[in-house]
mmCIF file with all atom_site columns, C-alpha atoms in Angstrom:
data_model
loop_
_atom_site.group_PDB
_atom_site.id
_atom_site.type_symbol
_atom_site.label_atom_id
_atom_site.label_alt_id
_atom_site.label_comp_id
_atom_site.label_asym_id
_atom_site.label_entity_id
_atom_site.label_seq_id
_atom_site.pdbx_PDB_ins_code
_atom_site.Cartn_x
_atom_site.Cartn_y
_atom_site.Cartn_z
_atom_site.occupancy
_atom_site.B_iso_or_equiv
_atom_site.pdbx_formal_charge
_atom_site.auth_seq_id
_atom_site.auth_comp_id
_atom_site.auth_asym_id
_atom_site.auth_atom_id
_atom_site.pdbx_PDB_model_num
ATOM 1   C CA . UNK E 1 1   ? 123.116 108.104 13.326  1.00 0.00 ? 600 UNK E CA 1
ATOM 2   C CA . UNK E 1 2   ? 119.554 109.278 13.595  1.00 0.00 ? 601 UNK E CA 1
ATOM 3   C CA . UNK E 1 3   ? 118.134 109.358 10.077  1.00 0.00 ? 602 UNK E CA 1
ATOM 4   C CA . UNK E 1 4   ? 116.721 106.425 8.159   1.00 0.00 ? 603 UNK E CA 1
ATOM 5   C CA . UNK E 1 5   ? 118.674 107.348 5.023   1.00 0.00 ? 604 UNK E CA 1
ATOM 6   C CA . UNK E 1 6   ? 121.944 106.886 6.949   1.00 0.00 ? 605 UNK E CA 1
ATOM 7   C CA . UNK E 1 7   ? 120.937 103.367 7.970   1.00 0.00 ? 606 UNK E CA 1
ATOM 8   C CA . UNK E 1 8   ? 119.883 102.541 4.397   1.00 0.00 ? 607 UNK E CA 1
ATOM 9   C CA . UNK E 1 9   ? 123.202 103.820 3.049   1.00 0.00 ? 608 UNK E CA 1
ATOM 10  C CA . UNK E 1 10  ? 125.137 101.834 5.668   1.00 0.00 ? 609 UNK E CA 1
ATOM 11  C CA . UNK E 1 11  ? 123.275 98.683  4.622   1.00 0.00 ? 610 UNK E CA 1
ATOM 12  C CA . UNK E 1 12  ? 125.500 98.546  1.528   1.00 0.00 ? 611 UNK E CA 1
ATOM 13  C CA . UNK E 1 13  ? 128.624 98.182  3.689   1.00 0.00 ? 612 UNK E CA 1
ATOM 14  C CA . UNK E 1 14  ? 130.621 95.154  4.807   1.00 0.00 ? 613 UNK E CA 1
ATOM 15  C CA . UNK E 1 15  ? 128.803 92.756  7.127   1.00 0.00 ? 614 UNK E CA 1
ATOM 16  C CA . UNK E 1 16  ? 130.248 90.743  9.964   1.00 0.00 ? 615 UNK E CA 1
ATOM 17  C CA . UNK E 1 17  ? 127.628 88.423  11.474  1.00 0.00 ? 616 UNK E CA 1
ATOM 18  C CA . UNK E 1 18  ? 128.306 87.275  15.040  1.00 0.00 ? 617 UNK E CA 1
ATOM 19  C CA . UNK E 1 19  ? 126.185 85.204  17.432  1.00 0.00 ? 618 UNK E CA 1
ATOM 20  C CA . UNK E 1 20  ? 124.911 88.219  19.398  1.00 0.00 ? 619 UNK E CA 1
ATOM 21  C CA . UNK E 1 21  ? 124.708 90.837  16.653  1.00 0.00 ? 620 UNK E CA 1
ATOM 22  C CA . UNK E 1 22  ? 125.452 91.759  13.054  1.00 0.00 ? 621 UNK E CA 1
ATOM 23  C CA . UNK E 1 23  ? 127.962 94.544  12.451  1.00 0.00 ? 622 UNK E CA 1
ATOM 24  C CA . UNK E 1 24  ? 127.765 96.604  9.260   1.00 0.00 ? 623 UNK E CA 1
ATOM 25  C CA . UNK E 1 25  ? 130.552 99.066  8.455   1.00 0.00 ? 624 UNK E CA 1
ATOM 26  C CA . UNK E 1 26  ? 130.487 101.434 5.489   1.00 0.00 ? 625 UNK E CA 1
ATOM 27  C CA . UNK E 1 27  ? 133.083 104.155 4.848   1.00 0.00 ? 626 UNK E CA 1
ATOM 28  C CA . UNK E 1 28  ? 131.332 107.450 4.128   1.00 0.00 ? 627 UNK E CA 1
ATOM 29  C CA . UNK E 1 29  ? 133.965 108.754 1.716   1.00 0.00 ? 628 UNK E CA 1
ATOM 30  C CA . UNK E 1 30  ? 133.906 112.314 3.033   1.00 0.00 ? 629 UNK E CA 1
ATOM 31  C CA . UNK E 1 31  ? 136.731 114.284 4.655   1.00 0.00 ? 630 UNK E CA 1
ATOM 32  C CA . UNK E 1 32  ? 135.282 113.758 8.148   1.00 0.00 ? 631 UNK E CA 1
ATOM 33  C CA . UNK E 1 33  ? 137.144 111.090 10.143  1.00 0.00 ? 632 UNK E CA 1
ATOM 34  C CA . UNK E 1 34  ? 134.407 110.823 12.774  1.00 0.00 ? 633 UNK E CA 1
ATOM 35  C CA . UNK E 1 35  ? 133.095 107.319 13.446  1.00 0.00 ? 634 UNK E CA 1
ATOM 36  C CA . UNK E 1 36  ? 129.308 107.279 13.586  1.00 0.00 ? 635 UNK E CA 1
ATOM 37  C CA . UNK E 1 37  ? 127.357 104.523 15.304  1.00 0.00 ? 636 UNK E CA 1
ATOM 38  C CA . UNK E 1 38  ? 123.837 103.262 14.840  1.00 0.00 ? 637 UNK E CA 1
ATOM 39  C CA . UNK E 1 39  ? 122.179 100.629 17.012  1.00 0.00 ? 638 UNK E CA 1
ATOM 40  C CA . UNK E 1 40  ? 118.994 98.832  16.095  1.00 0.00 ? 639 UNK E CA 1
ATOM 41  C CA . UNK E 1 41  ? 117.142 96.036  17.833  1.00 0.00 ? 640 UNK E CA 1
ATOM 42  C CA . UNK E 1 42  ? 113.888 94.829  16.276  1.00 0.00 ? 641 UNK E CA 1
ATOM 43  C CA . UNK E 1 43  ? 110.727 93.755  18.063  1.00 0.00 ? 642 UNK E CA 1
ATOM 44  C CA . UNK E 1 44  ? 111.560 90.140  17.195  1.00 0.00 ? 643 UNK E CA 1
ATOM 45  C CA . UNK E 1 45  ? 114.228 90.261  19.897  1.00 0.00 ? 644 UNK E CA 1
ATOM 46  C CA . UNK E 1 46  ? 111.847 90.971  22.768  1.00 0.00 ? 645 UNK E CA 1
ATOM 47  C CA . UNK E 1 47  ? 109.756 93.546  24.541  1.00 0.00 ? 646 UNK E CA 1
ATOM 48  C CA . UNK E 1 48  ? 110.776 97.190  25.073  1.00 0.00 ? 647 UNK E CA 1
ATOM 49  C CA . UNK E 1 49  ? 112.631 96.473  28.307  1.00 0.00 ? 648 UNK E CA 1
ATOM 50  C CA . UNK E 1 50  ? 114.694 93.739  26.663  1.00 0.00 ? 649 UNK E CA 1
ATOM 51  C CA . UNK E 1 51  ? 115.456 95.829  23.574  1.00 0.00 ? 650 UNK E CA 1
ATOM 52  C CA . UNK E 1 52  ? 116.501 98.870  25.628  1.00 0.00 ? 651 UNK E CA 1
ATOM 53  C CA . UNK E 1 53  ? 118.722 96.702  27.836  1.00 0.00 ? 652 UNK E CA 1
ATOM 54  C CA . UNK E 1 54  ? 120.425 95.326  24.746  1.00 0.00 ? 653 UNK E CA 1
ATOM 55  C CA . UNK E 1 55  ? 120.937 98.824  23.323  1.00 0.00 ? 654 UNK E CA 1
ATOM 56  C CA . UNK E 1 56  ? 122.511 99.978  26.607  1.00 0.00 ? 655 UNK E CA 1
ATOM 57  C CA . UNK E 1 57  ? 124.923 97.041  26.487  1.00 0.00 ? 656 UNK E CA 1
ATOM 58  C CA . UNK E 1 58  ? 125.805 97.839  22.866  1.00 0.00 ? 657 UNK E CA 1
ATOM 59  C CA . UNK E 1 59  ? 126.450 101.508 23.738  1.00 0.00 ? 658 UNK E CA 1
ATOM 60  C CA . UNK E 1 60  ? 128.812 100.442 26.527  1.00 0.00 ? 659 UNK E CA 1
ATOM 61  C CA . UNK E 1 61  ? 130.600 98.055  24.152  1.00 0.00 ? 660 UNK E CA 1
ATOM 62  C CA . UNK E 1 62  ? 130.976 100.754 21.526  1.00 0.00 ? 661 UNK E CA 1
ATOM 63  C CA . UNK E 1 63  ? 132.443 103.214 24.043  1.00 0.00 ? 662 UNK E CA 1
ATOM 64  C CA . UNK E 1 64  ? 135.120 100.659 24.958  1.00 0.00 ? 663 UNK E CA 1
ATOM 65  C CA . UNK E 1 65  ? 135.979 99.021  21.640  1.00 0.00 ? 664 UNK E CA 1
ATOM 66  C CA . UNK E 1 66  ? 135.247 101.475 18.822  1.00 0.00 ? 665 UNK E CA 1
ATOM 67  C CA . UNK E 1 67  ? 137.844 104.162 19.668  1.00 0.00 ? 666 UNK E CA 1
ATOM 68  C CA . UNK E 1 68  ? 140.584 101.520 19.460  1.00 0.00 ? 667 UNK E CA 1
ATOM 69  C CA . UNK E 1 69  ? 139.331 99.091  16.784  1.00 0.00 ? 668 UNK E CA 1
ATOM 70  C CA . UNK E 1 70  ? 136.848 101.151 14.737  1.00 0.00 ? 669 UNK E CA 1
ATOM 71  C CA . UNK E 1 71  ? 137.176 102.333 11.139  1.00 0.00 ? 670 UNK E CA 1
ATOM 72  C CA . UNK E 1 72  ? 137.766 106.096 10.958  1.00 0.00 ? 671 UNK E CA 1
ATOM 73  C CA . UNK E 1 73  ? 135.365 108.000 8.730   1.00 0.00 ? 672 UNK E CA 1
ATOM 74  C CA . UNK E 1 74  ? 132.852 105.154 8.594   1.00 0.00 ? 673 UNK E CA 1
ATOM 75  C CA . UNK E 1 75  ? 129.330 104.418 9.741   1.00 0.00 ? 674 UNK E CA 1
ATOM 76  C CA . UNK E 1 76  ? 129.051 101.447 12.098  1.00 0.00 ? 675 UNK E CA 1
ATOM 77  C CA . UNK E 1 77  ? 125.661 99.782  12.600  1.00 0.00 ? 676 UNK E CA 1
ATOM 78  C CA . UNK E 1 78  ? 125.002 97.118  15.227  1.00 0.00 ? 677 UNK E CA 1
ATOM 79  C CA . UNK E 1 79  ? 121.890 95.013  14.667  1.00 0.00 ? 678 UNK E CA 1
ATOM 80  C CA . UNK E 1 80  ? 120.916 93.072  17.780  1.00 0.00 ? 679 UNK E CA 1
ATOM 81  C CA . UNK E 1 81  ? 120.067 89.394  17.642  1.00 0.00 ? 680 UNK E CA 1
ATOM 82  C CA . UNK E 1 82  ? 117.916 87.496  20.124  1.00 0.00 ? 681 UNK E CA 1
ATOM 83  C CA . UNK E 1 83  ? 120.903 85.536  21.427  1.00 0.00 ? 682 UNK E CA 1
ATOM 84  C CA . UNK E 1 84  ? 122.715 88.779  22.307  1.00 0.00 ? 683 UNK E CA 1
ATOM 85  C CA . UNK E 1 85  ? 120.787 89.307  25.520  1.00 0.00 ? 684 UNK E CA 1
ATOM 86  C CA . UNK E 1 86  ? 121.975 86.208  27.333  1.00 0.00 ? 685 UNK E CA 1
ATOM 87  C CA . UNK E 1 87  ? 125.562 86.469  26.056  1.00 0.00 ? 686 UNK E CA 1
ATOM 88  C CA . UNK E 1 88  ? 128.269 87.422  28.507  1.00 0.00 ? 687 UNK E CA 1
ATOM 89  C CA . UNK E 1 89  ? 129.545 90.999  28.211  1.00 0.00 ? 688 UNK E CA 1
ATOM 90  C CA . UNK E 1 90  ? 133.147 89.798  27.771  1.00 0.00 ? 689 UNK E CA 1
ATOM 91  C CA . UNK E 1 91  ? 132.042 87.481  24.960  1.00 0.00 ? 690 UNK E CA 1
ATOM 92  C CA . UNK E 1 92  ? 130.204 90.348  23.222  1.00 0.00 ? 691 UNK E CA 1
ATOM 93  C CA . UNK E 1 93  ? 133.289 92.539  23.587  1.00 0.00 ? 692 UNK E CA 1
ATOM 94  C CA . UNK E 1 94  ? 135.515 89.868  22.029  1.00 0.00 ? 693 UNK E CA 1
ATOM 95  C CA . UNK E 1 95  ? 132.988 89.344  19.209  1.00 0.00 ? 694 UNK E CA 1
ATOM 96  C CA . UNK E 1 96  ? 132.853 93.077  18.469  1.00 0.00 ? 695 UNK E CA 1
ATOM 97  C CA . UNK E 1 97  ? 136.654 93.267  18.247  1.00 0.00 ? 696 UNK E CA 1
ATOM 98  C CA . UNK E 1 98  ? 136.648 90.190  15.983  1.00 0.00 ? 697 UNK E CA 1
ATOM 99  C CA . UNK E 1 99  ? 133.903 91.661  13.777  1.00 0.00 ? 698 UNK E CA 1
ATOM 100 C CA . UNK E 1 100 ? 135.763 94.961  13.417  1.00 0.00 ? 699 UNK E CA 1
ATOM 101 C CA . UNK E 1 101 ? 138.939 93.101  12.458  1.00 0.00 ? 700 UNK E CA 1
ATOM 102 C CA . UNK E 1 102 ? 136.926 91.118  9.898   1.00 0.00 ? 701 UNK E CA 1
ATOM 103 C CA . UNK E 1 103 ? 135.510 94.195  8.166   1.00 0.00 ? 702 UNK E CA 1
ATOM 104 C CA . UNK E 1 104 ? 138.944 95.875  8.087   1.00 0.00 ? 703 UNK E CA 1
ATOM 105 C CA . UNK E 1 105 ? 140.467 92.968  6.132   1.00 0.00 ? 704 UNK E CA 1
ATOM 106 C CA . UNK E 1 106 ? 140.967 93.570  2.415   1.00 0.00 ? 705 UNK E CA 1
ATOM 107 C CA . UNK E 1 107 ? 138.547 91.649  0.169   1.00 0.00 ? 706 UNK E CA 1
ATOM 108 C CA . UNK E 1 108 ? 139.604 88.184  -0.950  1.00 0.00 ? 707 UNK E CA 1
ATOM 109 C CA . UNK E 1 109 ? 140.209 87.619  -4.668  1.00 0.00 ? 708 UNK E CA 1
ATOM 110 C CA . UNK E 1 110 ? 137.392 85.607  -6.270  1.00 0.00 ? 709 UNK E CA 1
ATOM 111 C CA . UNK E 1 111 ? 138.088 81.936  -6.987  1.00 0.00 ? 710 UNK E CA 1
ATOM 112 C CA . UNK E 1 112 ? 138.944 80.869  -10.511 1.00 0.00 ? 711 UNK E CA 1
ATOM 113 C CA . UNK E 1 113 ? 136.016 80.032  -12.738 1.00 0.00 ? 712 UNK E CA 1
ATOM 114 C CA . UNK E 1 114 ? 134.982 76.397  -12.408 1.00 0.00 ? 713 UNK E CA 1
ATOM 115 C CA . UNK E 1 115 ? 136.680 75.866  -9.039  1.00 0.00 ? 714 UNK E CA 1
ATOM 116 C CA . UNK E 1 116 ? 134.567 74.806  -6.100  1.00 0.00 ? 715 UNK E CA 1
ATOM 117 C CA . UNK E 1 117 ? 134.797 76.185  -2.589  1.00 0.00 ? 716 UNK E CA 1
ATOM 118 C CA . UNK E 1 118 ? 135.810 72.868  -1.031  1.00 0.00 ? 717 UNK E CA 1
ATOM 119 C CA . UNK E 1 119 ? 138.400 72.124  -3.688  1.00 0.00 ? 718 UNK E CA 1
ATOM 120 C CA . UNK E 1 120 ? 136.670 68.859  -4.627  1.00 0.00 ? 719 UNK E CA 1
ATOM 121 C CA . UNK E 1 121 ? 135.794 68.112  -8.218  1.00 0.00 ? 720 UNK E CA 1
ATOM 122 C CA . UNK E 1 122 ? 132.135 68.662  -9.056  1.00 0.00 ? 721 UNK E CA 1
ATOM 123 C CA . UNK E 1 123 ? 130.057 65.656  -10.052 1.00 0.00 ? 722 UNK E CA 1
ATOM 124 C CA . UNK E 1 124 ? 129.966 64.937  -13.799 1.00 0.00 ? 723 UNK E CA 1
ATOM 125 C CA . UNK E 1 125 ? 126.848 66.134  -15.569 1.00 0.00 ? 724 UNK E CA 1
ATOM 126 C CA . UNK E 1 126 ? 125.544 62.575  -16.010 1.00 0.00 ? 725 UNK E CA 1
ATOM 127 C CA . UNK E 1 127 ? 126.025 61.684  -12.341 1.00 0.00 ? 726 UNK E CA 1
ATOM 128 C CA . UNK E 1 128 ? 122.975 60.941  -10.223 1.00 0.00 ? 727 UNK E CA 1
ATOM 129 C CA . UNK E 1 129 ? 121.705 63.768  -8.089  1.00 0.00 ? 728 UNK E CA 1
ATOM 130 C CA . UNK E 1 130 ? 118.598 65.596  -6.939  1.00 0.00 ? 729 UNK E CA 1
ATOM 131 C CA . UNK E 1 131 ? 116.209 66.993  -9.475  1.00 0.00 ? 730 UNK E CA 1
ATOM 132 C CA . UNK E 1 132 ? 114.278 70.106  -8.753  1.00 0.00 ? 731 UNK E CA 1
ATOM 133 C CA . UNK E 1 133 ? 110.773 69.600  -7.549  1.00 0.00 ? 732 UNK E CA 1
ATOM 134 C CA . UNK E 1 134 ? 110.655 65.873  -6.934  1.00 0.00 ? 733 UNK E CA 1
ATOM 135 C CA . UNK E 1 135 ? 112.965 65.635  -3.883  1.00 0.00 ? 734 UNK E CA 1
ATOM 136 C CA . UNK E 1 136 ? 114.036 62.122  -4.830  1.00 0.00 ? 735 UNK E CA 1
ATOM 137 C CA . UNK E 1 137 ? 117.472 60.913  -5.805  1.00 0.00 ? 736 UNK E CA 1
ATOM 138 C CA . UNK E 1 138 ? 117.509 59.802  -9.414  1.00 0.00 ? 737 UNK E CA 1
#
């Protein structure tokens, strides 16, 4: 991927955050089954040498993992994180395979209205708690 509009379109895809990178995958919806890849590493990560080193590692990872685990007909974007430089190559490879498996999973049905994520009952409306703005327990 070389054009900004492709990256912006891919930004609407499924995200799989990992310690060394964030993977975004978005099916293009056209008849082409080619997997496209985009790699981006911001200046927050380091200087030019560091960023280019990270991009080379990502390209090597993609060559190994994407043909086997990738989503056909989709755009794949890898966004480098600062912790990705010191991570072991084998760990990055395992994380990329895990991230690709995560984005391939079908979406989970939303929880029933009123249910909490932890399964615990929410506090009654009259129960003490934090108020906005004051930071004190009432």
